[in-house]
Amino acid sequence: EVQLVQSGAEVKKPGESLKISCKGSGYTFTSYWIAWVRQMPGKGLEWMGIIYPGNSDTRYSPSFQGQVTISADKSVNTAYLQWSSLRASDTAMYYCARRDNNWYASDKWGRGTLVTVSS
Amino acid sequence: DIQMTQSPSSLSASVGDRVTITCRASQSITRTLNWYQQRPGKAPQLLIYAASSLESGVPSRFSGSGSGTDFTLTISSLQPEDFATYYCQHSADTPYTFGQGTKLEMK
């Protein structure tokens, strides 16, 4: 069974750093792109960026370029989303999702990681 | 970047109703259009890919159509579990932007 298991909820203060994770199983992790999607409280879905774990090729939405870093470690089948200095406006649910290789839809999703940034 | 515009933003309907949600792209995306359902407190779930292909396990009351810039998602006969928020997303080129969502509420 294909699964994406995300790390647990985080509560951080403004200015702190954070790295959340998404571990894939049940498929060849290095053969599928993994996307990250933000959902702010009560709002819609925002596509942040995507990484190919096979060679770490990464693409960012212009809205998120320079604000976050997407990475992957294929030795542990895990993709990451990280911030160097969090802001209150980063408070949101963050989902990872696998991109299918034919029509590029997000066919499998993690359950999400809730990040709360508050002083 | 390609912008996606959904309408309506919200919709009230009853069990058994036929409903249609539309999605418009700011430029042609051929058939690279996907639809997702998100229930409250849950992750999104893929319903339709490539504009009209039903994802495995999705009930046949869901259907999609369109190409180029204009697309529709139709639910032929609403069931109680269908009251949720629906999003379109293009996958023509990165960034794969989403529409703003359509919240389907019970009348």
Short mmCIF file of C-alpha atoms in Angstrom, two decimals:
data_model
loop_
_atom_site.label_atom_id
_atom_site.label_comp_id
_atom_site.label_asym_id
_atom_site.label_seq_id
_atom_site.Cartn_x
_atom_site.Cartn_y
_atom_site.Cartn_z
CA GLU A 1 0.00 0.00 0.00
CA VAL A 2 1.31 3.42 -0.97
CA GLN A 3 1.66 5.66 2.07
CA LEU A 4 3.05 9.09 2.83
CA VAL A 5 3.59 9.53 6.56
CA GLN A 6 4.17 13.06 7.75
CA SER A 7 5.83 14.22 10.95
CA GLY A 8 3.79 15.46 13.88
CA ALA A 9 2.38 18.86 14.72
CA GLU A 10 4.82 21.61 15.67
CA VAL A 11 4.49 24.72 17.82
CA LYS A 12 7.25 27.26 17.28
CA LYS A 13 8.09 30.87 18.04
CA PRO A 14 8.71 33.52 15.39
CA GLY A 15 12.30 33.45 14.20
CA GLU A 16 12.83 29.78 14.96
CA SER A 17 13.81 27.22 12.35
CA LEU A 18 11.86 24.10 11.46
CA LYS A 19 12.11 21.04 9.23
CA ILE A 20 9.09 18.79 8.68
CA SER A 21 9.15 15.44 6.93
CA CYS A 22 7.21 13.15 4.64
CA LYS A 23 8.22 9.47 4.46
CA GLY A 24 7.09 7.40 1.49
CA SER A 25 6.51 3.66 1.50
CA GLY A 26 4.89 1.02 -0.65
CA TYR A 27 6.38 2.29 -3.92
CA THR A 28 9.72 3.24 -5.48
CA PHE A 29 10.31 6.56 -3.72
CA THR A 30 12.98 7.73 -6.14
CA SER A 31 10.69 7.41 -9.18
CA TYR A 32 7.95 9.88 -8.23
CA TRP A 33 7.95 13.61 -7.59
CA ILE A 34 6.75 14.79 -4.17
CA ALA A 35 4.92 18.12 -3.87
CA TRP A 36 4.26 20.30 -0.84
CA VAL A 37 0.94 22.12 -0.42
CA ARG A 38 0.02 24.77 2.14
CA GLN A 39 -3.41 25.35 3.61
CA MET A 40 -3.75 28.32 5.90
CA PRO A 41 -6.55 28.21 8.48
CA GLY A 42 -9.93 28.33 6.76
CA LYS A 43 -8.33 28.89 3.34
CA GLY A 44 -7.68 27.01 0.12
CA LEU A 45 -4.82 24.90 -1.17
CA GLU A 46 -1.58 26.55 -2.32
CA TRP A 47 1.02 24.63 -4.31
CA MET A 48 4.48 25.40 -2.89
CA GLY A 49 6.94 23.31 -4.83
CA ILE A 50 8.03 19.84 -5.86
CA ILE A 51 11.08 17.60 -5.68
CA TYR A 52 12.23 14.50 -7.53
CA PRO A 53 13.96 12.37 -4.89
CA GLY A 54 15.88 10.43 -7.55
CA ASN A 55 18.17 13.38 -8.26
CA SER A 56 16.82 16.15 -5.95
CA ASP A 57 15.66 18.26 -8.91
CA THR A 58 13.41 20.89 -7.27
CA ARG A 59 10.92 23.46 -8.57
CA TYR A 60 9.34 26.21 -6.49
CA SER A 61 6.27 28.35 -6.89
CA PRO A 62 7.40 31.99 -7.21
CA SER A 63 5.25 32.72 -4.16
CA PHE A 64 7.39 30.43 -2.03
CA GLN A 65 10.82 30.71 -3.68
CA GLY A 66 13.31 31.90 -1.07
CA GLN A 67 10.81 31.43 1.76
CA VAL A 68 11.22 27.67 2.22
CA THR A 69 13.61 24.90 1.22
CA ILE A 70 12.48 21.56 -0.15
CA SER A 71 14.87 18.63 0.05
CA ALA A 72 14.90 14.84 0.05
CA ASP A 73 17.01 12.00 1.40
CA LYS A 74 16.51 8.96 -0.79
CA SER A 75 18.40 6.73 1.64
CA VAL A 76 15.48 7.03 4.06
CA ASN A 77 12.69 7.61 1.50
CA THR A 78 11.89 11.01 3.00
CA ALA A 79 11.15 14.47 1.66
CA TYR A 80 11.49 17.61 3.77
CA LEU A 81 10.15 21.14 3.96
CA GLN A 82 12.14 23.60 6.02
CA TRP A 83 12.15 27.18 7.22
CA SER A 84 15.16 29.10 8.51
CA SER A 85 13.15 31.79 10.28
CA LEU A 86 9.44 31.22 10.89
CA ARG A 87 6.82 33.95 10.88
CA ALA A 88 3.33 33.97 12.33
CA SER A 89 2.01 33.91 8.77
CA ASP A 90 3.58 30.45 8.30
CA THR A 91 0.89 29.02 10.59
CA ALA A 92 -0.86 26.46 8.42
CA MET A 93 -1.40 22.81 7.61
CA TYR A 94 1.25 21.47 5.24
CA TYR A 95 0.57 18.45 3.06
CA CYS A 96 2.94 16.38 0.99
CA ALA A 97 1.57 14.60 -2.06
CA ARG A 98 2.95 12.19 -4.64
CA ARG A 99 2.69 13.23 -8.28
CA ASP A 100 1.68 10.47 -10.66
CA ASN A 101 3.96 9.92 -13.63
CA ASN A 102 1.37 10.05 -16.40
CA TRP A 103 -0.93 13.02 -15.93
CA TYR A 104 0.92 14.69 -13.04
CA ALA A 105 -2.01 14.63 -10.63
CA SER A 106 -1.38 14.30 -6.89
CA ASP A 107 -2.65 10.78 -6.43
CA LYS A 108 -1.53 10.09 -2.85
CA TRP A 109 -1.46 12.54 0.05
CA GLY A 110 -0.06 12.60 3.53
CA ARG A 111 -2.37 13.47 6.43
CA GLY A 112 -0.70 16.84 6.90
CA THR A 113 1.53 18.51 9.47
CA LEU A 114 0.06 21.42 11.43
CA VAL A 115 2.61 24.16 12.05
CA THR A 116 1.69 26.84 14.58
CA VAL A 117 3.93 29.88 14.94
CA SER A 118 3.12 32.04 17.94
CA SER A 119 4.98 34.10 20.46
CA ASP B 1 2.00 31.38 -14.08
CA ILE B 2 -1.35 29.86 -15.02
CA GLN B 3 -4.24 31.07 -12.89
CA MET B 4 -7.25 28.88 -12.13
CA THR B 5 -10.67 30.37 -11.39
CA GLN B 6 -13.49 28.24 -9.97
CA SER B 7 -17.16 29.08 -9.77
CA PRO B 8 -19.21 29.24 -7.75
CA SER B 9 -17.24 29.75 -4.52
CA SER B 10 -20.05 28.11 -2.60
CA LEU B 11 -23.11 26.11 -3.52
CA SER B 12 -26.14 24.91 -1.56
CA ALA B 13 -27.79 21.71 -2.71
CA SER B 14 -29.83 18.75 -1.49
CA VAL B 15 -29.24 15.01 -1.48
CA GLY B 16 -30.13 13.68 -4.91
CA ASP B 17 -29.41 16.94 -6.75
CA ARG B 18 -27.18 17.18 -9.80
CA VAL B 19 -24.48 19.79 -9.34
CA THR B 20 -21.85 21.28 -11.61
CA ILE B 21 -18.72 23.20 -10.68
CA THR B 22 -16.70 25.05 -13.28
CA CYS B 23 -13.01 25.84 -13.53
CA ARG B 24 -11.34 28.19 -15.98
CA ALA B 25 -7.63 28.42 -16.75
CA SER B 26 -5.96 31.68 -17.71
CA GLN B 27 -4.46 29.97 -20.79
CA SER B 28 -4.88 26.68 -22.57
CA ILE B 29 -3.86 23.66 -20.49
CA THR B 30 -5.14 21.07 -23.00
CA ARG B 31 -6.53 18.33 -20.68
CA THR B 32 -4.06 18.63 -17.78
CA LEU B 33 -6.78 19.37 -15.21
CA ASN B 34 -7.41 17.53 -11.96
CA TRP B 35 -10.21 17.67 -9.39
CA TYR B 36 -9.90 17.01 -5.66
CA GLN B 37 -12.37 16.62 -2.81
CA GLN B 38 -11.50 17.77 0.69
CA ARG B 39 -13.69 16.88 3.63
CA PRO B 40 -13.32 18.95 6.85
CA GLY B 41 -10.21 18.04 8.78
CA LYS B 42 -8.99 15.65 6.10
CA ALA B 43 -6.36 15.67 3.38
CA PRO B 44 -7.51 16.28 -0.20
CA GLN B 45 -8.37 13.24 -2.28
CA LEU B 46 -7.98 12.92 -6.05
CA LEU B 47 -11.30 12.45 -7.88
CA ILE B 48 -10.61 13.16 -11.54
CA TYR B 49 -7.37 13.45 -13.51
CA ALA B 50 -6.70 14.41 -17.11
CA ALA B 51 -9.98 16.36 -17.15
CA SER B 52 -12.27 13.33 -17.37
CA SER B 53 -10.57 10.18 -16.05
CA LEU B 54 -12.04 8.80 -12.83
CA GLU B 55 -9.49 7.90 -10.16
CA SER B 56 -9.69 4.31 -8.98
CA GLY B 57 -12.24 3.83 -6.21
CA VAL B 58 -14.12 7.07 -6.89
CA PRO B 59 -17.88 6.62 -7.37
CA SER B 60 -19.18 6.90 -10.92
CA ARG B 61 -21.55 9.72 -9.96
CA PHE B 62 -18.50 11.98 -10.31
CA SER B 63 -17.54 13.02 -13.82
CA GLY B 64 -15.36 15.63 -15.45
CA SER B 65 -15.24 17.26 -18.84
CA GLY B 66 -13.57 20.02 -20.79
CA SER B 67 -10.35 20.90 -22.54
CA GLY B 68 -8.33 23.99 -23.30
CA THR B 69 -9.42 26.58 -20.73
CA ASP B 70 -12.89 25.52 -19.56
CA PHE B 71 -13.67 22.50 -17.40
CA THR B 72 -16.52 21.13 -15.32
CA LEU B 73 -16.97 18.69 -12.47
CA THR B 74 -20.42 17.14 -12.22
CA ILE B 75 -21.93 15.10 -9.41
CA SER B 76 -24.95 13.33 -10.87
CA SER B 77 -26.84 12.61 -7.66
CA LEU B 78 -25.51 14.10 -4.45
CA GLN B 79 -24.92 11.79 -1.52
CA PRO B 80 -24.50 12.94 2.11
CA GLU B 81 -20.76 12.23 2.01
CA ASP B 82 -20.30 14.55 -0.99
CA PHE B 83 -20.79 17.74 1.03
CA ALA B 84 -17.21 18.96 1.03
CA THR B 85 -14.92 21.44 -0.68
CA TYR B 86 -13.78 20.80 -4.26
CA TYR B 87 -10.63 22.11 -5.90
CA CYS B 88 -9.41 22.10 -9.46
CA GLN B 89 -5.68 22.09 -10.22
CA HIS B 90 -3.77 22.24 -13.47
CA SER B 91 -0.67 20.16 -14.10
CA ALA B 92 0.45 21.69 -17.38
CA ASP B 93 3.65 23.21 -15.99
CA THR B 94 4.98 24.23 -12.61
CA PRO B 95 3.65 25.87 -10.48
CA TYR B 96 0.65 23.53 -10.49
CA THR B 97 -1.80 26.09 -9.14
CA PHE B 98 -5.16 25.28 -7.57
CA GLY B 99 -8.47 27.04 -7.96
CA GLN B 100 -9.79 28.83 -4.90
CA GLY B 101 -12.21 26.03 -4.06
CA THR B 102 -15.96 25.46 -4.12
CA LYS B 103 -17.68 24.66 -0.84
CA LEU B 104 -20.68 22.40 -1.35
CA GLU B 105 -23.15 22.79 1.50
CA MET B 106 -26.37 21.08 2.38
CA LYS B 107 -29.49 23.12 1.66
#
